[in-house]
Short mmCIF file of C-alpha atoms and ligand atoms in Angstrom, two decimals:
data_model
loop_
_atom_site.label_atom_id
_atom_site.label_comp_id
_atom_site.label_asym_id
_atom_site.label_seq_id
_atom_site.Cartn_x
_atom_site.Cartn_y
_atom_site.Cartn_z
CA MET T 9 23.84 31.09 12.24
CA ASN T 10 23.97 32.18 8.63
CA GLY T 11 20.34 33.30 8.27
CA VAL T 12 18.43 33.09 5.07
CA ASN T 13 21.52 32.88 2.91
CA GLY T 14 22.78 29.86 4.83
CA PRO T 15 26.38 28.69 4.66
CA GLN T 16 28.64 29.52 1.77
CA ASN T 17 28.62 27.33 -1.30
CA GLY T 18 30.29 24.02 -0.65
CA GLN T 19 29.83 24.15 3.14
CA PRO T 20 28.31 21.01 4.56
CA HIS T 21 25.20 22.52 6.26
CA LEU T 22 25.96 20.88 9.59
CA ASP T 23 24.90 23.60 12.00
CA HIS T 24 21.70 22.77 13.95
CA ALA T 25 20.60 26.38 14.40
CA ASP T 26 21.14 27.06 10.74
CA GLY T 27 19.26 23.89 9.77
CA GLN T 28 16.36 24.80 12.04
CA TYR T 29 16.19 28.27 10.53
CA PHE T 30 16.03 26.71 7.08
CA LEU T 31 13.32 24.33 8.22
CA THR T 32 11.22 27.19 9.61
CA GLU T 33 11.48 29.02 6.30
CA ALA T 34 10.79 25.87 4.28
CA TYR T 35 7.75 25.19 6.45
CA LYS T 36 6.39 28.65 5.57
CA VAL T 37 6.73 27.81 1.88
CA ILE T 38 5.01 24.45 2.39
CA LEU T 39 2.17 26.14 4.28
CA GLU T 40 1.75 28.82 1.65
CA GLU T 41 2.21 26.80 -1.55
CA VAL T 42 0.92 23.35 -0.66
CA LEU T 43 -1.66 23.96 2.04
CA CYS T 44 -3.02 27.47 1.32
CA LYS T 45 -2.75 27.73 -2.46
CA GLY T 46 -2.95 23.98 -2.87
CA THR T 47 -6.43 23.85 -1.32
CA ASP T 48 -7.69 27.07 -2.91
CA VAL T 49 -10.32 26.43 -5.53
CA LYS T 50 -9.19 29.52 -7.44
CA GLU T 51 -5.72 28.02 -7.95
CA LYS T 52 -4.78 25.31 -10.43
CA VAL T 53 -4.85 21.68 -9.37
CA CYS T 54 -1.78 21.11 -11.54
CA ASP T 55 0.64 23.28 -13.46
CA TRP T 56 1.22 20.95 -16.38
CA HIS T 57 4.45 20.87 -18.39
CA ASP T 58 5.71 18.21 -20.72
CA PRO T 59 8.69 16.28 -19.26
CA GLU T 60 11.53 18.06 -21.09
CA GLU T 61 10.15 21.46 -20.27
CA LEU T 62 9.60 20.49 -16.63
CA SER T 63 13.14 19.11 -16.34
CA ALA T 64 14.50 22.43 -17.51
CA LEU T 65 12.29 24.41 -15.14
CA LEU T 66 13.39 22.36 -12.15
CA ASP T 67 17.16 22.17 -12.79
CA LEU T 68 17.34 18.69 -11.28
CA GLU T 69 21.06 18.15 -11.86
CA LEU T 70 23.23 17.48 -8.80
CA ARG T 71 26.59 19.32 -8.69
CA GLU T 72 29.86 19.25 -6.76
CA GLY T 73 29.02 22.35 -4.74
CA GLY T 74 26.06 22.98 -2.45
CA GLU T 75 23.55 25.81 -2.77
CA SER T 76 22.55 28.68 -0.50
CA HIS T 77 19.42 28.71 1.62
CA HIS T 78 17.96 31.26 -0.71
CA GLN T 79 18.41 28.93 -3.69
CA LEU T 80 17.20 25.93 -1.71
CA LEU T 81 14.03 27.71 -0.66
CA GLN T 82 13.40 28.42 -4.31
CA ARG T 83 13.84 24.68 -4.97
CA VAL T 84 11.26 23.93 -2.30
CA ARG T 85 8.91 26.47 -3.86
CA ASP T 86 9.42 24.96 -7.33
CA VAL T 87 8.77 21.42 -6.14
CA ALA T 88 5.53 22.63 -4.58
CA LYS T 89 4.55 24.72 -7.60
CA TYR T 90 4.98 22.01 -10.21
CA SER T 91 3.61 19.12 -8.16
CA VAL T 92 0.02 17.98 -8.42
CA LYS T 93 -2.11 19.40 -5.59
CA THR T 94 -3.81 16.27 -4.33
CA ASN T 95 -5.35 18.31 -1.48
CA HIS T 96 -7.17 20.52 -4.00
CA PRO T 97 -10.98 20.30 -4.04
CA ARG T 98 -10.89 19.46 -7.76
CA PHE T 99 -8.52 16.47 -7.49
CA PHE T 100 -10.53 13.32 -8.15
CA ASN T 101 -7.85 11.28 -9.90
CA GLN T 102 -6.90 8.59 -7.37
CA LEU T 103 -8.25 6.70 -4.41
CA PHE T 104 -6.77 9.33 -2.11
CA ALA T 105 -7.45 13.05 -1.96
CA GLY T 106 -7.75 15.90 0.51
CA VAL T 107 -5.87 16.73 3.66
CA ASP T 108 -6.43 16.16 7.35
CA TYR T 109 -4.31 18.58 9.35
CA HIS T 110 -4.02 16.45 12.46
CA SER T 111 -2.88 13.53 10.40
CA LEU T 112 -0.42 15.82 8.64
CA ALA T 113 0.98 16.92 12.00
CA GLY T 114 1.44 13.23 12.77
CA ARG T 115 3.21 12.76 9.45
CA PHE T 116 5.59 15.66 10.16
CA LEU T 117 6.26 14.31 13.65
CA THR T 118 6.93 10.83 12.28
CA GLU T 119 9.44 12.25 9.82
CA ALA T 120 11.15 14.37 12.46
CA LEU T 121 11.49 11.46 14.89
CA ASN T 122 12.84 9.29 12.07
CA THR T 123 12.64 5.85 13.61
CA SER T 124 11.83 2.36 12.46
CA GLN T 125 8.82 0.43 13.70
CA TYR T 126 10.65 -2.89 14.16
CA THR T 127 11.62 -2.93 17.85
CA TYR T 128 10.33 -1.55 21.12
CA GLU T 129 13.76 -0.20 21.95
CA VAL T 130 13.78 2.29 19.05
CA ALA T 131 10.02 2.86 18.75
CA PRO T 132 8.46 2.35 22.20
CA VAL T 133 5.59 4.78 21.68
CA PHE T 134 4.80 3.52 18.21
CA VAL T 135 4.87 -0.17 19.09
CA LEU T 136 2.24 0.46 21.77
CA MET T 137 0.29 2.76 19.45
CA GLU T 138 0.33 0.28 16.56
CA ASN T 139 -1.04 -2.42 18.86
CA VAL T 140 -3.85 -0.15 20.01
CA MET T 141 -4.73 0.82 16.43
CA LEU T 142 -4.73 -2.79 15.24
CA THR T 143 -6.92 -3.87 18.16
CA LYS T 144 -9.37 -1.04 17.48
CA LEU T 145 -9.57 -1.74 13.76
CA ARG T 146 -10.00 -5.46 14.39
CA SER T 147 -12.85 -4.74 16.80
CA MET T 148 -14.61 -2.86 13.98
CA VAL T 149 -14.27 -5.95 11.82
CA GLY T 150 -15.78 -8.02 14.63
CA TRP T 151 -12.65 -9.84 15.78
CA PRO T 152 -12.13 -9.55 19.56
CA GLN T 153 -8.74 -11.24 19.10
CA GLY T 154 -6.25 -11.56 16.32
CA ASP T 155 -3.13 -10.06 14.86
CA GLY T 156 -1.97 -7.61 12.23
CA ILE T 157 0.61 -5.15 11.05
CA PHE T 158 0.87 -1.85 9.17
CA CYS T 159 2.11 -2.50 5.64
CA PRO T 160 3.51 -0.40 2.79
CA GLY T 161 0.45 -0.61 0.55
CA GLY T 162 -2.62 -2.74 0.02
CA SER T 163 -0.86 -5.04 -2.43
CA VAL T 164 1.65 -5.96 0.27
CA SER T 165 -1.24 -6.74 2.63
CA ASN T 166 -2.72 -8.97 -0.08
CA MET T 167 0.63 -10.68 -0.52
CA TYR T 168 0.81 -11.27 3.24
CA ALA T 169 -2.59 -12.97 3.09
CA MET T 170 -1.27 -15.30 0.38
CA ASN T 171 1.89 -15.99 2.39
CA VAL T 172 0.05 -16.76 5.61
CA ALA T 173 -2.64 -18.89 3.97
CA ARG T 174 0.00 -20.92 2.13
CA TYR T 175 2.16 -21.24 5.24
CA ARG T 176 -0.81 -22.45 7.30
CA ALA T 177 -1.43 -25.22 4.77
CA TYR T 178 2.23 -26.02 3.97
CA PRO T 179 4.63 -24.69 6.65
CA GLN T 180 7.56 -26.38 4.84
CA VAL T 181 7.24 -23.74 2.09
CA LYS T 182 9.16 -21.31 4.28
CA VAL T 183 12.43 -23.26 4.19
CA GLN T 184 11.98 -25.49 1.15
CA GLY T 185 10.35 -23.03 -1.23
CA LEU T 186 7.71 -23.62 -3.84
CA TRP T 187 9.14 -27.01 -4.87
CA ALA T 188 7.83 -28.37 -1.58
CA VAL T 189 4.19 -27.55 -2.23
CA PRO T 190 1.68 -28.72 -4.81
CA ARG T 191 0.35 -26.39 -7.48
CA LEU T 192 -1.85 -24.04 -5.50
CA ALA T 193 -4.87 -22.13 -6.71
CA ALA T 194 -6.08 -18.76 -5.46
CA PHE T 195 -9.36 -17.19 -6.56
CA THR T 196 -10.54 -13.64 -6.94
CA SER T 197 -13.02 -11.78 -9.08
CA GLN T 198 -12.01 -11.22 -12.71
CA GLU T 199 -12.43 -7.52 -12.09
CA VAL T 200 -9.41 -7.31 -9.77
CA LYS T 201 -7.25 -10.33 -10.45
CA TYR T 202 -4.16 -8.34 -11.41
CA TYR T 203 -3.86 -7.25 -7.74
CA LEU T 204 -2.92 -10.76 -6.73
CA CYS T 205 -0.34 -11.43 -9.43
CA PHE T 206 2.70 -12.05 -7.26
CA GLY T 207 5.61 -13.81 -8.87
CA GLY T 208 3.75 -14.21 -12.14
CA GLU T 209 1.16 -16.69 -10.82
CA ILE T 210 -2.17 -15.32 -11.98
CA PRO T 211 -5.05 -16.23 -9.70
CA HIS T 212 -8.12 -17.91 -11.07
CA GLY T 213 -10.47 -15.13 -12.15
CA VAL T 214 -14.05 -15.66 -11.04
CA PRO T 215 -16.66 -14.02 -13.28
CA ALA T 216 -18.14 -10.81 -11.97
CA TYR T 217 -21.43 -9.05 -12.56
CA SER T 218 -21.29 -5.93 -14.72
CA LEU T 219 -21.06 -3.85 -11.55
CA GLY T 220 -17.83 -5.63 -10.69
CA CYS T 221 -18.76 -7.93 -7.81
CA MET T 222 -17.99 -11.62 -7.87
CA ILE T 223 -20.66 -14.15 -8.87
CA PRO T 224 -20.44 -16.61 -5.95
CA GLU T 225 -22.00 -19.55 -7.82
CA ASP T 226 -19.17 -19.25 -10.33
CA LEU T 227 -16.62 -19.35 -7.51
CA ASP T 228 -17.86 -22.82 -6.55
CA GLU T 229 -17.48 -23.96 -10.15
CA LYS T 230 -14.00 -22.45 -10.51
CA ILE T 231 -12.82 -24.24 -7.37
CA GLU T 232 -14.07 -27.58 -8.71
CA LEU T 233 -12.47 -26.88 -12.09
CA ALA T 234 -9.09 -26.09 -10.50
CA ARG T 235 -9.24 -29.32 -8.50
CA SER T 236 -10.09 -31.32 -11.58
CA GLN T 237 -7.01 -29.82 -13.25
CA GLY T 238 -4.76 -31.02 -10.42
CA ALA T 239 -4.38 -27.77 -8.48
CA VAL T 240 -4.99 -27.39 -4.74
CA PRO T 241 -7.28 -24.46 -3.88
CA PHE T 242 -6.05 -22.59 -0.79
CA LEU T 243 -7.31 -19.00 -0.80
CA VAL T 244 -10.17 -16.81 -1.96
CA SER T 245 -9.61 -13.06 -2.06
CA ALA T 246 -12.91 -11.21 -2.00
CA THR T 247 -13.02 -7.48 -2.60
CA SER T 248 -14.78 -4.73 -0.68
CA GLY T 249 -14.59 -1.74 -2.97
CA THR T 250 -13.07 -2.55 -6.36
CA THR T 251 -10.68 0.06 -7.68
CA ILE T 252 -12.65 1.05 -10.74
CA GLN T 253 -16.33 0.64 -9.95
CA GLY T 254 -16.23 0.45 -6.15
CA ALA T 255 -18.04 -2.89 -6.08
CA PHE T 256 -18.47 -5.01 -2.96
CA ASP T 257 -18.39 -8.80 -3.22
CA PRO T 258 -21.10 -10.71 -1.29
CA LEU T 259 -18.97 -11.71 1.69
CA ASP T 260 -21.45 -14.01 3.45
CA ARG T 261 -21.96 -16.09 0.32
CA ILE T 262 -18.23 -16.28 -0.31
CA ALA T 263 -17.63 -17.24 3.35
CA ASP T 264 -20.05 -20.16 2.96
CA ILE T 265 -18.02 -21.43 0.01
CA CYS T 266 -14.72 -20.95 1.86
CA ASP T 267 -16.09 -22.81 4.90
CA LYS T 268 -17.31 -25.68 2.74
CA ASN T 269 -13.96 -25.97 0.96
CA LYS T 270 -11.78 -25.10 3.97
CA LEU T 271 -10.14 -22.20 2.14
CA TRP T 272 -8.54 -19.09 3.63
CA MET T 273 -10.86 -16.15 3.07
CA HIS T 274 -9.05 -12.87 2.56
CA VAL T 275 -10.85 -9.59 1.86
CA ASP T 276 -9.14 -6.80 -0.05
CA ALA T 277 -10.92 -3.86 1.57
CA ALA T 278 -8.07 -1.46 0.89
CA TRP T 279 -10.53 0.96 -0.64
CA GLY T 280 -13.89 0.02 0.87
CA GLY T 281 -12.88 -0.93 4.43
CA SER T 282 -13.71 2.49 5.80
CA VAL T 283 -17.44 1.87 5.30
CA LEU T 284 -17.12 -0.04 8.59
CA PHE T 285 -17.22 3.36 10.31
CA SER T 286 -20.67 4.13 8.93
CA LYS T 287 -23.78 2.72 10.58
CA LYS T 288 -25.62 3.46 7.36
CA HIS T 289 -23.25 1.83 4.89
CA LYS T 290 -21.41 -0.92 6.73
CA HIS T 291 -23.97 -3.44 5.47
CA LEU T 292 -21.88 -3.43 2.27
CA MET T 293 -19.37 -5.56 4.17
CA LYS T 294 -21.88 -7.85 5.85
CA GLY T 295 -20.11 -11.10 6.70
CA ILE T 296 -16.64 -9.56 7.06
CA GLU T 297 -16.26 -11.09 10.54
CA ARG T 298 -16.24 -14.52 8.86
CA ALA T 299 -13.08 -13.70 6.88
CA ASP T 300 -9.60 -14.85 7.95
CA SER T 301 -7.80 -11.68 6.94
CA LEU T 302 -8.32 -8.19 5.60
CA ALA T 303 -6.40 -5.43 3.83
CA TRP T 304 -7.59 -1.92 4.73
CA ASN T 305 -6.01 1.42 3.74
CA PRO T 306 -7.03 4.34 5.96
CA HIS T 307 -4.99 6.63 3.70
CA LYS T 308 -7.76 6.32 1.14
CA MET T 309 -11.22 7.28 2.32
CA LEU T 310 -10.21 8.38 5.83
CA LEU T 311 -7.54 10.87 4.64
CA ALA T 312 -4.85 9.50 6.93
CA GLY T 313 -2.17 10.37 4.37
CA LEU T 314 0.05 8.14 2.28
CA GLN T 315 0.80 5.53 3.34
CA CYS T 316 -1.41 4.07 6.00
CA CYS T 317 -2.37 0.45 5.31
CA VAL T 318 -3.16 -2.39 7.65
CA PHE T 319 -3.17 -6.12 7.26
CA LEU T 320 -5.46 -7.65 9.89
CA LEU T 321 -6.02 -11.28 10.63
CA LYS T 322 -8.25 -13.28 12.92
CA ASP T 323 -5.54 -15.81 13.81
CA ASN T 324 -4.09 -15.42 17.29
CA THR T 325 -1.58 -18.25 17.18
CA ASP T 326 1.29 -16.06 15.92
CA LEU T 327 0.97 -17.40 12.38
CA LEU T 328 2.02 -14.08 10.83
CA LYS T 329 5.29 -14.01 12.75
CA GLN T 330 6.03 -17.68 12.23
CA CYS T 331 5.45 -17.23 8.51
CA HIS T 332 7.66 -14.17 8.08
CA CYS T 333 10.24 -14.13 10.86
CA ALA T 334 13.91 -14.16 9.96
CA ASN T 335 15.13 -13.83 13.57
CA ALA T 336 17.80 -11.25 12.78
CA THR T 337 20.06 -11.46 15.82
CA TYR T 338 21.10 -7.81 15.58
CA LEU T 339 17.50 -6.68 16.09
CA PHE T 340 15.59 -9.41 17.88
CA GLN T 341 18.04 -10.56 20.54
CA GLN T 342 16.45 -13.20 22.74
CA ASP T 343 18.04 -11.91 25.96
CA LYS T 344 16.62 -8.39 25.97
CA PHE T 345 15.68 -6.73 29.27
CA TYR T 346 12.04 -6.13 28.25
CA ASP T 347 9.13 -8.23 26.97
CA MET T 348 10.38 -9.31 23.54
CA ARG T 349 6.84 -9.75 22.24
CA MET T 350 6.97 -5.97 21.89
CA ASP T 351 9.48 -6.37 19.05
CA THR T 352 6.81 -6.75 16.39
CA GLY T 353 9.04 -6.20 13.36
CA ASP T 354 9.57 -9.89 12.65
CA LYS T 355 5.94 -10.23 11.55
CA SER T 356 6.93 -8.29 8.48
CA VAL T 357 9.06 -9.26 5.48
CA GLN T 358 10.60 -5.80 5.69
CA CYS T 359 13.48 -4.95 7.94
CA GLY T 360 13.19 -1.18 8.41
CA ARG T 361 9.54 -0.23 8.61
CA LYS T 362 8.14 3.27 8.49
CA VAL T 363 5.89 4.46 11.30
CA ASP T 364 2.45 4.63 9.75
CA CYS T 365 0.23 4.52 12.83
CA LEU T 366 0.77 7.98 14.31
CA LYS T 367 -1.00 9.90 11.54
CA LEU T 368 -4.12 7.77 11.91
CA TRP T 369 -3.99 7.83 15.69
CA LEU T 370 -3.67 11.63 15.95
CA MET T 371 -6.46 12.19 13.43
CA TRP T 372 -8.72 9.68 15.20
CA LYS T 373 -7.98 11.35 18.57
CA ALA T 374 -8.91 14.70 17.02
CA VAL T 375 -12.25 13.85 15.45
CA GLY T 376 -13.23 10.64 17.23
CA THR T 377 -14.88 7.61 15.73
CA GLU T 378 -18.02 9.69 15.13
CA GLY T 379 -16.09 12.30 13.17
CA LEU T 380 -14.64 9.63 10.90
CA ALA T 381 -18.09 8.11 10.42
CA GLU T 382 -19.47 11.52 9.44
CA ARG T 383 -16.76 11.87 6.79
CA VAL T 384 -17.70 8.54 5.25
CA ASP T 385 -21.41 9.41 5.27
CA LYS T 386 -20.73 12.83 3.76
CA VAL T 387 -18.88 11.52 0.73
CA PHE T 388 -21.58 8.91 0.10
CA LYS T 389 -24.13 11.75 0.07
CA LEU T 390 -22.04 13.79 -2.34
CA ALA T 391 -21.69 10.81 -4.67
CA ARG T 392 -25.48 10.34 -4.65
CA TYR T 393 -25.90 14.07 -5.36
CA LEU T 394 -23.54 13.81 -8.32
CA VAL T 395 -25.46 10.87 -9.75
CA ARG T 396 -28.77 12.76 -9.41
CA GLU T 397 -27.34 15.85 -11.08
CA MET T 398 -25.91 13.74 -13.91
CA SER T 399 -29.31 12.27 -14.58
CA LYS T 400 -30.66 15.79 -15.16
CA ARG T 401 -28.11 16.54 -17.88
CA GLU T 402 -27.97 15.25 -21.42
CA GLY T 403 -24.76 13.53 -22.36
CA PHE T 404 -23.85 11.82 -19.08
CA GLN T 405 -24.32 8.06 -19.09
CA LEU T 406 -23.58 5.96 -16.01
CA VAL T 407 -21.66 2.74 -16.55
CA ASN T 408 -23.57 1.22 -13.60
CA GLU T 409 -25.53 2.54 -10.65
CA PRO T 410 -22.76 3.02 -8.05
CA GLN T 411 -22.65 1.02 -4.81
CA PHE T 412 -19.93 3.24 -3.38
CA VAL T 413 -18.38 6.65 -4.09
CA ASN T 414 -16.93 5.67 -7.48
CA VAL T 415 -19.13 7.24 -10.13
CA CYS T 416 -18.23 5.72 -13.49
CA PHE T 417 -19.68 7.38 -16.56
CA TRP T 418 -19.29 8.21 -20.21
CA TYR T 419 -19.64 11.75 -21.43
CA ILE T 420 -21.34 11.70 -24.83
CA PRO T 421 -20.62 14.93 -26.72
CA PRO T 422 -23.53 16.43 -28.70
CA SER T 423 -22.03 15.20 -32.00
CA LEU T 424 -22.28 11.56 -30.85
CA ARG T 425 -25.71 11.66 -29.25
CA GLY T 426 -28.27 9.42 -30.93
CA LYS T 427 -25.51 7.70 -32.98
CA GLU T 428 -25.21 4.60 -30.79
CA GLY T 429 -26.05 2.36 -33.76
CA ASN T 430 -23.17 3.65 -35.93
CA ASN T 431 -20.27 1.27 -36.58
CA ASP T 432 -17.67 3.74 -35.35
CA TYR T 433 -19.62 4.85 -32.25
CA GLN T 434 -17.61 2.86 -29.69
CA GLU T 435 -14.30 3.81 -31.27
CA LYS T 436 -15.22 7.47 -31.22
CA LEU T 437 -16.57 7.24 -27.68
CA SER T 438 -13.30 5.65 -26.54
CA LYS T 439 -11.44 8.83 -27.53
CA VAL T 440 -13.65 11.26 -25.64
CA ALA T 441 -12.30 10.72 -22.12
CA PRO T 442 -8.58 10.91 -23.10
CA VAL T 443 -9.11 14.19 -24.96
CA ILE T 444 -11.09 15.75 -22.10
CA LYS T 445 -8.46 14.55 -19.64
CA GLU T 446 -5.66 16.16 -21.64
CA ARG T 447 -7.58 19.39 -21.83
CA MET T 448 -8.30 19.56 -18.10
CA MET T 449 -4.67 18.88 -17.23
CA ARG T 450 -3.26 21.42 -19.62
CA LYS T 451 -5.73 23.93 -18.22
CA GLY T 452 -5.13 22.79 -14.64
CA SER T 453 -8.82 22.96 -13.77
CA MET T 454 -9.27 19.47 -12.31
CA MET T 455 -8.07 15.89 -12.45
CA VAL T 456 -10.14 12.73 -12.84
CA GLY T 457 -9.14 9.29 -14.08
CA TYR T 458 -10.43 7.20 -16.96
CA GLN T 459 -9.94 3.63 -18.16
CA PRO T 460 -11.45 0.92 -20.32
CA LEU T 461 -12.86 -2.13 -18.54
CA ARG T 462 -13.28 -5.47 -20.31
CA GLU T 463 -15.59 -4.79 -23.28
CA LYS T 464 -16.38 -1.25 -22.10
CA VAL T 465 -14.47 1.54 -23.85
CA ASN T 466 -12.82 4.38 -21.92
CA PHE T 467 -15.02 5.95 -19.28
CA PHE T 468 -14.38 8.37 -16.45
CA ARG T 469 -14.03 7.15 -12.87
CA MET T 470 -14.98 9.99 -10.56
CA VAL T 471 -14.18 9.25 -6.90
CA ILE T 472 -15.40 11.41 -4.06
CA ILE T 473 -13.18 11.17 -1.02
CA SER T 474 -12.44 14.49 0.62
CA PRO T 475 -15.03 15.77 3.10
CA HIS T 476 -13.80 19.28 2.26
CA ILE T 477 -15.60 19.23 -1.06
CA SER T 478 -19.13 20.46 -1.61
CA GLN T 479 -22.10 20.22 -3.95
CA GLU T 480 -20.68 23.29 -5.74
CA ASP T 481 -17.56 21.27 -6.56
CA MET T 482 -19.79 18.52 -7.98
CA ASP T 483 -21.66 21.09 -10.11
CA PHE T 484 -18.35 22.53 -11.30
CA PHE T 485 -17.18 19.04 -12.21
CA LEU T 486 -20.15 18.43 -14.48
CA ASP T 487 -19.98 21.92 -16.01
CA GLU T 488 -16.27 21.50 -16.68
CA ILE T 489 -16.67 18.12 -18.39
CA GLU T 490 -19.30 19.72 -20.62
CA ARG T 491 -17.13 22.78 -21.31
CA LEU T 492 -14.11 20.65 -22.20
CA GLY T 493 -15.95 18.06 -24.26
CA LYS T 494 -18.91 19.65 -25.95
CA ASP T 495 -17.06 20.44 -29.21
CA LEU T 496 -15.93 16.82 -29.74
CA TYR T 497 -16.05 15.52 -32.56
CA ASN T 498 -16.53 18.81 -34.33
CA ALA T 499 -13.01 19.71 -33.21
CA LEU T 500 -11.26 16.42 -33.99
N1 LIG W 22 -4.39 0.62 -5.07
C1 LIG W 22 -4.98 1.07 -6.26
C2 LIG W 22 -5.10 2.57 -6.27
C3 LIG W 22 -5.32 3.09 -7.59
C4 LIG W 22 -5.82 4.52 -7.61
O1 LIG W 22 -5.47 5.36 -6.77
O2 LIG W 22 -6.57 4.83 -8.49
#
């Protein structure tokens, strides 16, 4: 073993003991930099550098010779130092945040075992585990039977819904392609329609209320309109938890329309699906059991870690496998010595498939269904607290009363208050969020996203996800927005 200095330059690092020593040391760096400092409120959430400067700091170039352990550990430290700390209590930028340590142990174990989820022979534990997880999640939806698969992202789950719905209606599409089917029409709310843009076909956007949920009466009209234009409606994708405003479509009403028109009802619950854990909030998805399929990402609100996404469907006739299977003879031999139904990989369009079930399983084992429900309830409470505190301060204006844990708002700096009637008000308001965002990132104090939406100019989207955060973090958030933005437009 070569110890901390590792092998000499140019040596191939092939020794197990030496590799394990390096791993132990690298793990200490990860623990210190990512998990201790990275969750410490006194540390920065990001150490911002412009790209050229960051490239120079990292020395990313790959050379002929290898480096020593000492140098490599410094690389590990640098990667940690200059990466965004998504586990930090002031990271509110995406629909994931925070860390669950049991899940993380599952993620480390998955990486160490390095297998592919496609066959029972290389992933016996994980095939059984995936089946248990899918059954459990389906039971929460209200489907005693059905099918499903873990997918690499919610958009892939949505694509699978489109594939399966189309295949059910026109099985010849699988071998003959799109020439063999009529012009099909899919429908989703205008608010989210870019999620379903696969292969350039834009779904029919159904008008949404200001809050972001679909207007079901307009869905009926859109279906009729598509028919009158010669298209064949085949799928409606409802949304439970829109990305920006966290809106929930009225599922029962949409299910009535799907029943009447014999359309596949898919629900993109990638973000909102975890409300099903909460007795208090699951009413937001009332009617979900009437859907045909569902996308749900436990890596979002449940903190299972990226990526952990499921596509669930009510069908139990093997439609998913029939739709996607390629019958690769080097993986799915028909004369195997065990039950070949355990080779679940042919339900997927992927070949190699990462193990994404262990992190959720280990976390669920650790805290139980009740523990996960408490997490969901806690972040709802924090979001309500934030909204109440905002209402006590001048300068914070909600875009809409939130249904979920997305709190969308404009910050109106003192110089713009009372000037709503001015011609340049909206233009000036649109610049507030980008300037505040730049300031917070350069300072490293927190991260939160912003965006325009239809006619609405840039506003902040605050999302509360991690159960590790507190009311003090919410107070800090509001104070910091005020600190960073109060001089606008005096300063511009
Ligand atoms: N799947 C959309 C996620 C976007 C976000 O993290 O904000």
